[in-house]
mmCIF file of C-alpha atoms and ligand atoms in Angstrom:
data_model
loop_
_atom_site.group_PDB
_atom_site.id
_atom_site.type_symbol
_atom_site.label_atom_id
_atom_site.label_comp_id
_atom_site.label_asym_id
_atom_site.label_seq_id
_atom_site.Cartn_x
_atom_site.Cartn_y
_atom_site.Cartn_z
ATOM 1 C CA UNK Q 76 109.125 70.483 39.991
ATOM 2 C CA UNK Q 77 109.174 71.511 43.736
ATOM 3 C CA UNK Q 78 108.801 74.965 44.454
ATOM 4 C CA UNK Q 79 110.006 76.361 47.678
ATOM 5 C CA UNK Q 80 111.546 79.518 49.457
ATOM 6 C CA UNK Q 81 113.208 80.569 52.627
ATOM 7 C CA UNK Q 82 111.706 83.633 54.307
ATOM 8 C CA UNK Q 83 113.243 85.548 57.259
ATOM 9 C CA UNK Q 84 113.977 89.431 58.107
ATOM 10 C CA UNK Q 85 116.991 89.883 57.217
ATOM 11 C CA UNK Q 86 117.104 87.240 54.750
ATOM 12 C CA UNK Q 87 120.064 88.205 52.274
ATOM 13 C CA UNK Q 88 122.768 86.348 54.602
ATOM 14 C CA UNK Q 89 120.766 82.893 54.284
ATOM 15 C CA UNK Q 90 122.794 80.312 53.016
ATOM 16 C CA UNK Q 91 119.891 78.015 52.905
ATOM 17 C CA UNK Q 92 119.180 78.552 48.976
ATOM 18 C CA UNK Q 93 123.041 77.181 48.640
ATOM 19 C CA UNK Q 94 122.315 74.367 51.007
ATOM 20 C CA UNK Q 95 119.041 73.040 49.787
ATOM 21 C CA UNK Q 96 119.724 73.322 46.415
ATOM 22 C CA UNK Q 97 123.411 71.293 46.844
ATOM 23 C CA UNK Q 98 121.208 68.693 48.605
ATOM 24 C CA UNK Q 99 118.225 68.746 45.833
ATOM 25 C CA UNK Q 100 120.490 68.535 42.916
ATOM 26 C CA UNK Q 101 122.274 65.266 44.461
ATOM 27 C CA UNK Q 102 119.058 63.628 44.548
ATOM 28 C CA UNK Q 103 117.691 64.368 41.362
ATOM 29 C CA UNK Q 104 115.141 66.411 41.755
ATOM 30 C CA UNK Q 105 113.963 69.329 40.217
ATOM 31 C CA UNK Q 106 112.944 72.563 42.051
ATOM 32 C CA UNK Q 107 113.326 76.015 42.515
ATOM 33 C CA UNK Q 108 113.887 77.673 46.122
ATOM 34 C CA UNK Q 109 114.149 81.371 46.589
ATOM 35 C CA UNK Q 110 115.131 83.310 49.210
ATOM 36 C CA UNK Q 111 112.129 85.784 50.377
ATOM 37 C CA UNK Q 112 112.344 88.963 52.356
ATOM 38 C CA UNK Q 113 109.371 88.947 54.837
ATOM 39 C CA UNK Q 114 108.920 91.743 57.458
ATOM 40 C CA UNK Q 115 107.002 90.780 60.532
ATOM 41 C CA UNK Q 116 104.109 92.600 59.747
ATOM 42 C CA UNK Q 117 103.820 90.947 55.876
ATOM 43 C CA UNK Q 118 103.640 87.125 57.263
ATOM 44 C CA UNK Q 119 99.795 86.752 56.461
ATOM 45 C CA UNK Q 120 100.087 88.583 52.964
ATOM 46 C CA UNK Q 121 103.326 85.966 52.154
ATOM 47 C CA UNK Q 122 100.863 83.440 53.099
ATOM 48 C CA UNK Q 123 98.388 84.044 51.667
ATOM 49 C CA UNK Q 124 101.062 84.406 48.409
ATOM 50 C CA UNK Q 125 102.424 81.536 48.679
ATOM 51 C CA UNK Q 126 98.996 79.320 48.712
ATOM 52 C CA UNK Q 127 98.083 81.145 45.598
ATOM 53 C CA UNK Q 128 100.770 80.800 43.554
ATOM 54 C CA UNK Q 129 101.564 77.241 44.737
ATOM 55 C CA UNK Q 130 104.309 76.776 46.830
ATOM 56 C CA UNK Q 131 104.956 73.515 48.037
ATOM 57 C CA UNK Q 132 106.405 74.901 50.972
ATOM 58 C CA UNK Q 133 108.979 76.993 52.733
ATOM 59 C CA UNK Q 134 112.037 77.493 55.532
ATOM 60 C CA UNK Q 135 111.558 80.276 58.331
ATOM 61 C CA UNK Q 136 113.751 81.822 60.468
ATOM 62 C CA UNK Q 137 113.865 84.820 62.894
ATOM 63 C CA UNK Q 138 111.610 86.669 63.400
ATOM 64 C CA UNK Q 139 109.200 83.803 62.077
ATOM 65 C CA UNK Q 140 109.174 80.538 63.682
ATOM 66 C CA UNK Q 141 106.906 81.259 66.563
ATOM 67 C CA UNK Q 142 104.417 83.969 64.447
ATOM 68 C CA UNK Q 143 103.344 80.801 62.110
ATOM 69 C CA UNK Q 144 101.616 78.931 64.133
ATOM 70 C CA UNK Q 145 98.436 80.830 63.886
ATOM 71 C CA UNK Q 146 98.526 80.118 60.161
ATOM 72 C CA UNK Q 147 99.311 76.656 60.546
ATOM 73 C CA UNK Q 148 96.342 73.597 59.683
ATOM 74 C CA UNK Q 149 98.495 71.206 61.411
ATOM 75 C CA UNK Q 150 101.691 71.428 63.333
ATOM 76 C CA UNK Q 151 103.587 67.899 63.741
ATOM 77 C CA UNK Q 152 104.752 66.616 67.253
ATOM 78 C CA UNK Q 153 108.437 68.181 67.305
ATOM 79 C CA UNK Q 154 106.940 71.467 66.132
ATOM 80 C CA UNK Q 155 104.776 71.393 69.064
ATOM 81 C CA UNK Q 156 107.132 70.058 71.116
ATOM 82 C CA UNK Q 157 109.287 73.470 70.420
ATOM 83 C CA UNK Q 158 106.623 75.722 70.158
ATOM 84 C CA UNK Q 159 108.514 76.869 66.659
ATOM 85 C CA UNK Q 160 108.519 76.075 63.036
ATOM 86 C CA UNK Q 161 111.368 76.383 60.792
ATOM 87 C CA UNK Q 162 109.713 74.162 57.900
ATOM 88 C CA UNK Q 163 106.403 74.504 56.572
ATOM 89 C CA UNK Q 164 104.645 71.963 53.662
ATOM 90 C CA UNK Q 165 101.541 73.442 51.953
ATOM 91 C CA UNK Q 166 99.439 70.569 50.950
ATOM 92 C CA UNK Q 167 96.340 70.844 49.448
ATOM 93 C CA UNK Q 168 96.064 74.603 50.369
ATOM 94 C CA UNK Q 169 96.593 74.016 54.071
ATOM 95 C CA UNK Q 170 100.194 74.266 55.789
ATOM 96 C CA UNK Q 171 101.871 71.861 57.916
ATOM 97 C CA UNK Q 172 104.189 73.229 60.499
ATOM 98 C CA UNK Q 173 107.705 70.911 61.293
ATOM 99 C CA UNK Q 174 110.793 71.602 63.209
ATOM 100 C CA UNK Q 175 114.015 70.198 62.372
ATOM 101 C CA UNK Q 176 116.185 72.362 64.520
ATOM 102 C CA UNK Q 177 116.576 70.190 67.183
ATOM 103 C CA UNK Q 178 117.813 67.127 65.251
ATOM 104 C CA UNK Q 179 119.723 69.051 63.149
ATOM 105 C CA UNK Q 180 121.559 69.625 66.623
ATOM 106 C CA UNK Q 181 121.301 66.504 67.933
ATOM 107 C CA UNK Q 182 122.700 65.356 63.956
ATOM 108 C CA UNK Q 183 126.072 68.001 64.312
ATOM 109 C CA UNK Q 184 126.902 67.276 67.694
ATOM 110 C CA UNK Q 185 127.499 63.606 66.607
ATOM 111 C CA UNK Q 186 129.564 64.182 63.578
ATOM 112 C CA UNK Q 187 131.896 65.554 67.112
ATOM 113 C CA UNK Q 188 131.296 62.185 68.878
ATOM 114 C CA UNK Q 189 129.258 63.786 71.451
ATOM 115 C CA UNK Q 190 125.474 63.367 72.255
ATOM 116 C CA UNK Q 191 122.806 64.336 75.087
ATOM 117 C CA UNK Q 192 122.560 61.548 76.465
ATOM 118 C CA UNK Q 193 124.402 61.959 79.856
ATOM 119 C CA UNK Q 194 125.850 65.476 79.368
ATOM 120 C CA UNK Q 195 126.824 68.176 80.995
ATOM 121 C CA UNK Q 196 125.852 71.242 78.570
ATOM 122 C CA UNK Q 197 126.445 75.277 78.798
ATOM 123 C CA UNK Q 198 124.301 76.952 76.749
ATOM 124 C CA UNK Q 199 125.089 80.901 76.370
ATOM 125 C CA UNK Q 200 122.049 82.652 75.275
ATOM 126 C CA UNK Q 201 117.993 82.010 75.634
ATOM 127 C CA UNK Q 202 116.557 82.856 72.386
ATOM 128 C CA UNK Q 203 115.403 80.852 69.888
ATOM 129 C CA UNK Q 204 118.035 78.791 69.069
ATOM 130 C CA UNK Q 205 119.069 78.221 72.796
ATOM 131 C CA UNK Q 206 115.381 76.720 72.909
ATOM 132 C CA UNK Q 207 115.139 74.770 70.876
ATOM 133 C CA UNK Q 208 118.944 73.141 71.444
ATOM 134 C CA UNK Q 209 118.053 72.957 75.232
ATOM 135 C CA UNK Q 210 114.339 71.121 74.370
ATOM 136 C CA UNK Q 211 116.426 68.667 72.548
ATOM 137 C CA UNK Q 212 119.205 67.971 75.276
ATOM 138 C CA UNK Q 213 116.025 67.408 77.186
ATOM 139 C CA UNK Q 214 114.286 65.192 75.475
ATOM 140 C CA UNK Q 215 117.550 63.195 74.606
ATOM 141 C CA UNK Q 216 118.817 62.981 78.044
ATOM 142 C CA UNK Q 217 121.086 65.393 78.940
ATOM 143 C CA UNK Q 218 122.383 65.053 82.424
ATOM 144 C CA UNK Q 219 122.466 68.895 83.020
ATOM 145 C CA UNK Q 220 122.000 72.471 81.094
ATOM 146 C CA UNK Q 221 123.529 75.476 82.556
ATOM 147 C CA UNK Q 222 122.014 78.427 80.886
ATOM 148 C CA UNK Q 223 124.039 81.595 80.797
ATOM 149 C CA UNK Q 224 121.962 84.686 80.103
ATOM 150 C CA UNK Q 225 121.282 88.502 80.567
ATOM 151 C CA UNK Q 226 117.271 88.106 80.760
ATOM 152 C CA UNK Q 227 117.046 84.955 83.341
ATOM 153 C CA UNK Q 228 112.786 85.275 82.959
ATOM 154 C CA UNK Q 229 113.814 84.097 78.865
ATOM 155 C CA UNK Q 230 115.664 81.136 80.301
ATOM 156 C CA UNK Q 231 112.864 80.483 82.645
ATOM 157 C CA UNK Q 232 110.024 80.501 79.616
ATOM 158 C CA UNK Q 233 112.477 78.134 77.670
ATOM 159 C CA UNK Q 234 112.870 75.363 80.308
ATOM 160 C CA UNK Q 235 109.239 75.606 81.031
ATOM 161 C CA UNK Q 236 108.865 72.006 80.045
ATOM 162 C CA UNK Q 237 108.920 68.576 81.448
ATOM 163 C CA UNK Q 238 112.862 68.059 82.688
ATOM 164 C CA UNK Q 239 112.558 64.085 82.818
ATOM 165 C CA UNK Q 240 115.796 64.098 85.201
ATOM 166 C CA UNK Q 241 118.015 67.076 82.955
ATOM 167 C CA UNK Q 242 118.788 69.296 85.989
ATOM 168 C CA UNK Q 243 118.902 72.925 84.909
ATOM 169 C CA UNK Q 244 120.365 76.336 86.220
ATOM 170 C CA UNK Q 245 119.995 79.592 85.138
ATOM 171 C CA UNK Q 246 122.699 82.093 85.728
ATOM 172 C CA UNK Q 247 123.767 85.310 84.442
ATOM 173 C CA UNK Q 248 126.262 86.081 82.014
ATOM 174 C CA UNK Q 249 129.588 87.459 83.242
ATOM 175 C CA UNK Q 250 132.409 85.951 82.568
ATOM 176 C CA UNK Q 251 133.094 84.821 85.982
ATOM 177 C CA UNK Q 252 129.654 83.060 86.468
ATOM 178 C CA UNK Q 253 130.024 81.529 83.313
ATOM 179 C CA UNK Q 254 133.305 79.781 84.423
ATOM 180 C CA UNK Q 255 131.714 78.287 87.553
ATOM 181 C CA UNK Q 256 129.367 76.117 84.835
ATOM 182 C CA UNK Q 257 131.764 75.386 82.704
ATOM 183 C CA UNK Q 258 134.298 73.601 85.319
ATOM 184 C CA UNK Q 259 132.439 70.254 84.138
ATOM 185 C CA UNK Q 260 131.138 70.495 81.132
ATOM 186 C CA UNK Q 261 130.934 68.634 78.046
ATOM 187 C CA UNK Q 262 130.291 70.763 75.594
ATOM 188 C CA UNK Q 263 130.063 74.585 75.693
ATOM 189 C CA UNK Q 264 127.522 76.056 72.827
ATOM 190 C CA UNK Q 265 126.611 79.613 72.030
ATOM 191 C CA UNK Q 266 122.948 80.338 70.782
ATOM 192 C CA UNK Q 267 123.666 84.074 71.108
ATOM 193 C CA UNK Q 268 124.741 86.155 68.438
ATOM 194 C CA UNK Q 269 128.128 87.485 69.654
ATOM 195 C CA UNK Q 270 130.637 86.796 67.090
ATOM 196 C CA UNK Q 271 128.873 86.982 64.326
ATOM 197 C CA UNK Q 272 129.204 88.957 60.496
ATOM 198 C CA UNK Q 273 127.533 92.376 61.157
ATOM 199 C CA UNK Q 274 127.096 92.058 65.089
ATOM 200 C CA UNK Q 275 129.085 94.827 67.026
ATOM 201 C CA UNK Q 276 128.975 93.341 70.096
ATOM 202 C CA UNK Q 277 131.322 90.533 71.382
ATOM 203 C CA UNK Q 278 132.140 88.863 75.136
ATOM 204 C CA UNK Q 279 133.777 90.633 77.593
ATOM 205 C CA UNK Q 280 136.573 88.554 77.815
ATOM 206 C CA UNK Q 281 137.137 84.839 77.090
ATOM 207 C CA UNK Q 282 138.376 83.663 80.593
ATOM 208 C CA UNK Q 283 135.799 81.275 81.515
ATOM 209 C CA UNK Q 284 137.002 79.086 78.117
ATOM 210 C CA UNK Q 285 140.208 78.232 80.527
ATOM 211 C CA UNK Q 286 137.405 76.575 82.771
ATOM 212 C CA UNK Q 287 136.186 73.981 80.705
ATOM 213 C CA UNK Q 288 137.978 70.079 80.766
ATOM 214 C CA UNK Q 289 140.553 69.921 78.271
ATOM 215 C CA UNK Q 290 138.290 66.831 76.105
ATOM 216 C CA UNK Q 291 135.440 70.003 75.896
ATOM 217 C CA UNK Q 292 133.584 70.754 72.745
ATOM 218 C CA UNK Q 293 132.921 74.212 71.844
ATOM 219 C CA UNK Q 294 130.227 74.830 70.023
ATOM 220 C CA UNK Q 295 128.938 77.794 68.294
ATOM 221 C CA UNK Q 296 125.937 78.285 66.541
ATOM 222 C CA UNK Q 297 127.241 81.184 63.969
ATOM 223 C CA UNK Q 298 128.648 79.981 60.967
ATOM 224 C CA UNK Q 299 129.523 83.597 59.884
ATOM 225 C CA UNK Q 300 132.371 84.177 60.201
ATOM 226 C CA UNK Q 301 133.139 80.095 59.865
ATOM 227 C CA UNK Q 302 135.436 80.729 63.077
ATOM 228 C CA UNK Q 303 134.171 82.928 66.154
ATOM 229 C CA UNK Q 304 136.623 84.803 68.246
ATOM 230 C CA UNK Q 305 135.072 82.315 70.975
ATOM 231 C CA UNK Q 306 136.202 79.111 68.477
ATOM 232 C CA UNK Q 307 139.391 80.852 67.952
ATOM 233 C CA UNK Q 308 140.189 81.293 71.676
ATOM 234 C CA UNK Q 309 139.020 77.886 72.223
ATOM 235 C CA UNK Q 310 141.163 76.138 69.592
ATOM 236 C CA UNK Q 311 143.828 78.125 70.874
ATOM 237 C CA UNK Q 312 143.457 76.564 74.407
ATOM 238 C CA UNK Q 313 143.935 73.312 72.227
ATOM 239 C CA UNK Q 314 139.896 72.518 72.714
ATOM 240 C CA UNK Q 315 137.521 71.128 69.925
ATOM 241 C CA UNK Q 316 135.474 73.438 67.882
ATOM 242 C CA UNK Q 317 132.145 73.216 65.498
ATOM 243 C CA UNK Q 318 130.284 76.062 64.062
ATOM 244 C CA UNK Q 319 127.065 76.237 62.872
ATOM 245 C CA UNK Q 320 127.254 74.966 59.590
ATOM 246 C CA UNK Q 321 126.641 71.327 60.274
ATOM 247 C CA UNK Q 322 123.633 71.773 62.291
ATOM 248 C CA UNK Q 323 122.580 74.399 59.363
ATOM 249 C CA UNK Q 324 123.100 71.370 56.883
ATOM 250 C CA UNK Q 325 121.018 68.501 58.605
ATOM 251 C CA UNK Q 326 118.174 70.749 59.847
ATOM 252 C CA UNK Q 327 118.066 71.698 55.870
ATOM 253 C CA UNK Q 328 118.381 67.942 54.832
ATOM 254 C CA UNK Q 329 115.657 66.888 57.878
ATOM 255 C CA UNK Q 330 113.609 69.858 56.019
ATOM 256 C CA UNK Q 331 113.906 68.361 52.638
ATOM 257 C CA UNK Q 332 112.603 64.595 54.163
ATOM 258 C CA UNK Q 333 109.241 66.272 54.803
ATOM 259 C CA UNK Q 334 109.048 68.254 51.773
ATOM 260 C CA UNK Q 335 109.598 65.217 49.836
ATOM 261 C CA UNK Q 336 107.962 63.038 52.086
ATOM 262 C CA UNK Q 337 110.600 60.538 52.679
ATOM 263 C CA UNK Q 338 113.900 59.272 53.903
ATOM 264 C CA UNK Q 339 116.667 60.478 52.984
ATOM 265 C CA UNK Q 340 120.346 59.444 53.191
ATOM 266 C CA UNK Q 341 121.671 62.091 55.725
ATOM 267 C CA UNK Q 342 125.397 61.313 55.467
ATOM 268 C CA UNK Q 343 125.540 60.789 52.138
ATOM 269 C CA UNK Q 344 124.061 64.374 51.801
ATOM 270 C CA UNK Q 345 126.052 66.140 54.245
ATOM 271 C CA UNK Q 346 129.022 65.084 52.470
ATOM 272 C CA UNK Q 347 127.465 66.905 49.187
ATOM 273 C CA UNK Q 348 126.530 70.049 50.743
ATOM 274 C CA UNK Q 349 129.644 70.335 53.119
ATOM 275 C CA UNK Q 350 131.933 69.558 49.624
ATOM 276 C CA UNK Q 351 129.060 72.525 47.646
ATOM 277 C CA UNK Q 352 129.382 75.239 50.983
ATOM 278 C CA UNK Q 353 132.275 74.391 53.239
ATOM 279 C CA UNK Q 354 133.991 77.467 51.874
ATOM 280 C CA UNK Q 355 131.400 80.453 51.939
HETATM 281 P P1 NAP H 95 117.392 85.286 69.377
HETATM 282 O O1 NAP H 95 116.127 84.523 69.490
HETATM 283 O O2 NAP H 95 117.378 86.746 69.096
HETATM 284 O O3 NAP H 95 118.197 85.043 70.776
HETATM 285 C C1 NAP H 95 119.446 85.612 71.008
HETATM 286 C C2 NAP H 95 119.888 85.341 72.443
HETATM 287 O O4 NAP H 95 121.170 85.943 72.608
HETATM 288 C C3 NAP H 95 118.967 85.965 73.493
HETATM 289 O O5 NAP H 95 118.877 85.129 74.614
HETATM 290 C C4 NAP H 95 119.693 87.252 73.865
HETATM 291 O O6 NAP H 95 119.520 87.662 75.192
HETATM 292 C C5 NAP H 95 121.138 86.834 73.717
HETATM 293 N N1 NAP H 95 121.978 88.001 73.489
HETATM 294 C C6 NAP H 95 121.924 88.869 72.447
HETATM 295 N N2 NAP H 95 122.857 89.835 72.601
HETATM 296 C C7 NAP H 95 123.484 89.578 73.770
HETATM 297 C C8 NAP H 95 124.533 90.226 74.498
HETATM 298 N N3 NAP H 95 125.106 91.347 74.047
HETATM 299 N N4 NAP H 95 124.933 89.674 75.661
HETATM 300 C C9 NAP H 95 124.349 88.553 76.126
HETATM 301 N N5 NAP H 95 123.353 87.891 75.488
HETATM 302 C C10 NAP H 95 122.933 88.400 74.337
HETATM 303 O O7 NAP H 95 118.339 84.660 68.265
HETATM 304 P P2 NAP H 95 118.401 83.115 67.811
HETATM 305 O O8 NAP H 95 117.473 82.875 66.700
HETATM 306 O O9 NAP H 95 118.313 82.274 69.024
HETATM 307 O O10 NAP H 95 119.881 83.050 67.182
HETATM 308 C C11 NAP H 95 121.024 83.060 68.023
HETATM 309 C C12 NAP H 95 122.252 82.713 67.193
HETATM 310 O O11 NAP H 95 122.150 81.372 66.695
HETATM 311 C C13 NAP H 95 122.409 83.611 65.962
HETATM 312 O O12 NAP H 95 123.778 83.896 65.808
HETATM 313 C C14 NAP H 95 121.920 82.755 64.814
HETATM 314 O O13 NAP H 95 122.561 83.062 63.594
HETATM 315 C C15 NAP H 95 122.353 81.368 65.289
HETATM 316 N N6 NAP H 95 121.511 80.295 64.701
HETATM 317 C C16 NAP H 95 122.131 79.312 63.984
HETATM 318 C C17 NAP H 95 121.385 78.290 63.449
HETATM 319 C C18 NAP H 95 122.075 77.198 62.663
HETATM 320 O O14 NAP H 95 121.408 76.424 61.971
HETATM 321 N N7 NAP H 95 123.387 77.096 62.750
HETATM 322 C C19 NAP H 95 119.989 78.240 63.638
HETATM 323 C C20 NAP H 95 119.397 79.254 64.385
HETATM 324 C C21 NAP H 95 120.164 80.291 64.912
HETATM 325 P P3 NAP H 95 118.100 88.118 75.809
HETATM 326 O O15 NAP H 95 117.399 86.809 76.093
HETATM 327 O O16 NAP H 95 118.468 88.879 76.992
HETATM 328 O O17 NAP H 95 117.432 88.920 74.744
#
C-alpha cells in the first residue's frame, strides 16, 4: 500500500486525487491519496505529519512549490533546475523534492504535434506556471519566448537563467502589445489565471488572437472550465486549442514514476485517465 496526498491552499478544486488514482488503479497498485488543505503558515506542522504517520509522499501546488525546499533532504536536478517542487518522496524519514511540471508540458504540447525545439512561444503570465513552462522551452530549445505580463520585474526573475540561444522579451499586457508577439508565433499559452472557475477577472478583449498564424496553437493552462473564453475565441477564429488537462495528466503520471520508482507507460496511461476525467 502507497500512501500519498496532494496539499495546496485552496485544495478542494484539485482534480489530482481523480487523476492519480485513475492512473494507480490501471497499474495495479494499491494506495490511498488524499487531498490535504495546507495554509502557508501550517507547511512545517504537515511535515512534520506526514513523516510521522508515514507518508510515502505527496503533490504540491500553489502556494507550496517554492516554500518546500527548506524542508527538503534532497532536491533532484529538474527540481533545482525550476527552483519548485510539485512532487515530494519521503524515504526513510527524509524528503526528496522532484518537478514534473515541465515535462508534463513538454508531454501535452506533443499530443498537439508541437514541441520547443525551434519555436516561437507567447507566454501570458509570470507566475509559477509561466516558469516553469518557459524553463522548459529553454532547456528544450525554443527559438523565442515572448512574455506578456503586468509585473515585468516577475518575468525578469523567471528568465534569470542560462538562455542557450532562446531569445526572450518581456512586454506588458495590453491587448495591443500582446498582438505585436503573437504575429509569429507558434503557440500562444496562458499561465495566468484569467478564465478560470471562480476568477472574476478576464482579458480586456481578445483582439490580439486575430494576430496569431492561422496553423497557431492556443494553449491554456486552466482546465476549469475545460474551454476558456480565450479557447473559445480561438476555436472560433478556426485555431487549435488544448487546456490544461493533458499537461495536468502527465505531470501526475511523471509524479507517479518517482513515487514508484520506475518507468511507466505514459501513453498507455493518459489514455486511462483522459477515458476516467475527460468529462469533469
Ligand atoms: P501564479 O504563480 O499566481 O501566477 C499567476 C500569473 O498571472 C502572475 O504572473 C500574475 O501576474 C498573472 N495575473 C494574475 N491576474 C492577472 C491579471 N488580472 N492580469 C494580468 N496578469 C494576471 O499562478 P500559477 O501557479 O502560475 O497558475 C497560473 C494558472 O495556471 C492557474 O490558472 C493555474 O490553475 C494554472 N496551472 C495549471 C497547471 C496544470 O497542470 N494544467 C499547473 C499549474 C498551474 P503578476 O506577475 O503581476 O502577479
Amino acid at each position: 500500500m502507497i500512501r500519498l496526498a496532494v496539499i495546496g491552499d485552496p485544495i478542494e478544486h484539485s482534480l489530482s486525487p481523480a487523476v492519480h488514482g485513475a492512473a494507480l488503479d490501471r497499474l495495479g497498485v494499491e494506495y490511498e491519496y488524499k487531498k490535504v488543505h495546507v495554509r502557508p503558515e501550517e507547511l512545517g506542522e504537515f511535515v512534520k505529519t506526514a513523516k510521522r504517520e508515514g507518508l510515502d509522499g505527496f503533490n504540491l501546488t500553489m502556494p507550496h512549490k517554492v516554500n518546500i525546499l527548506p524542508y527538503l533532504s534532497r532536491i533532484d536536478d529538474e527540481a533545482r533546475y525550476y527552483s519548485a517542487v510539485n512532487t515530494v518522496c519521503i524515504r526513510n524519514g527524509e524528503l526528496h523534492g522532484f518537478n514534473t511540471d515541465g515535462i508534463g508540458y513538454e508531454l501535452a504540447l506533443g499530443r498537439m504535434g508541437k514541441k520547443f525545439s525551434g519555436s516561437r512561444l507567447v507566454v501570458l503570465g509570470a507566475g509559477g506556471a509561466a516558469a516553469a513552462v518557459i524553463a522548459a522551452a529553454i532547456r528544450g530549445g525554443a527559438e523565442s519566448i515572448s512574455v506578456a505580463c503586468r509585473t515585468a520585474a516577475h518575468a525578469e526573475k523567471i528568465c534569470d537563467r542560462d538562455l542557450g540561444d532562446t531569445k526572450i522579451k518581456i512586454c506588458g499586457f495590453s491587448d495591443t502589445e500582446i498582438a505585436a508577439e503573437c504575429e509569429c508565433a507558434e503557440v500562444l499559452i496562458n499561465a495566468t489565471p484569467l478564465g478560470m472557475e471562480g476568477v472574476s477577472h478576464s482579458f480586456d478583449g481578445f483582439d490580439f488572437i486575430d494576430a496569431l498564424p492561422g496553423d497557431a496553437l492556443v494553449s491554456d493552462l486552466i482546465y476549469k472550465p475545460k474551454k476558456t473564453a480565450l479557447l473559445t475565441e480561438a476555436e472560433n477564429r478556426g485555431l487549435k486549442i488544448q487546456n490544461g488537462l493533458d499537461m495536468l495528466i502527465f505531470q501526475a503520471i511523471a509524479a507517479d514514476e518517482r513515487y514508484l520508482d520506475r518507468q511507466l507507460d505514459m501513453q498507455d496511461l493518459y489514455n486511462t485517465v483522459i477515458d476516467a476525467v475527460g468529462d469533469r
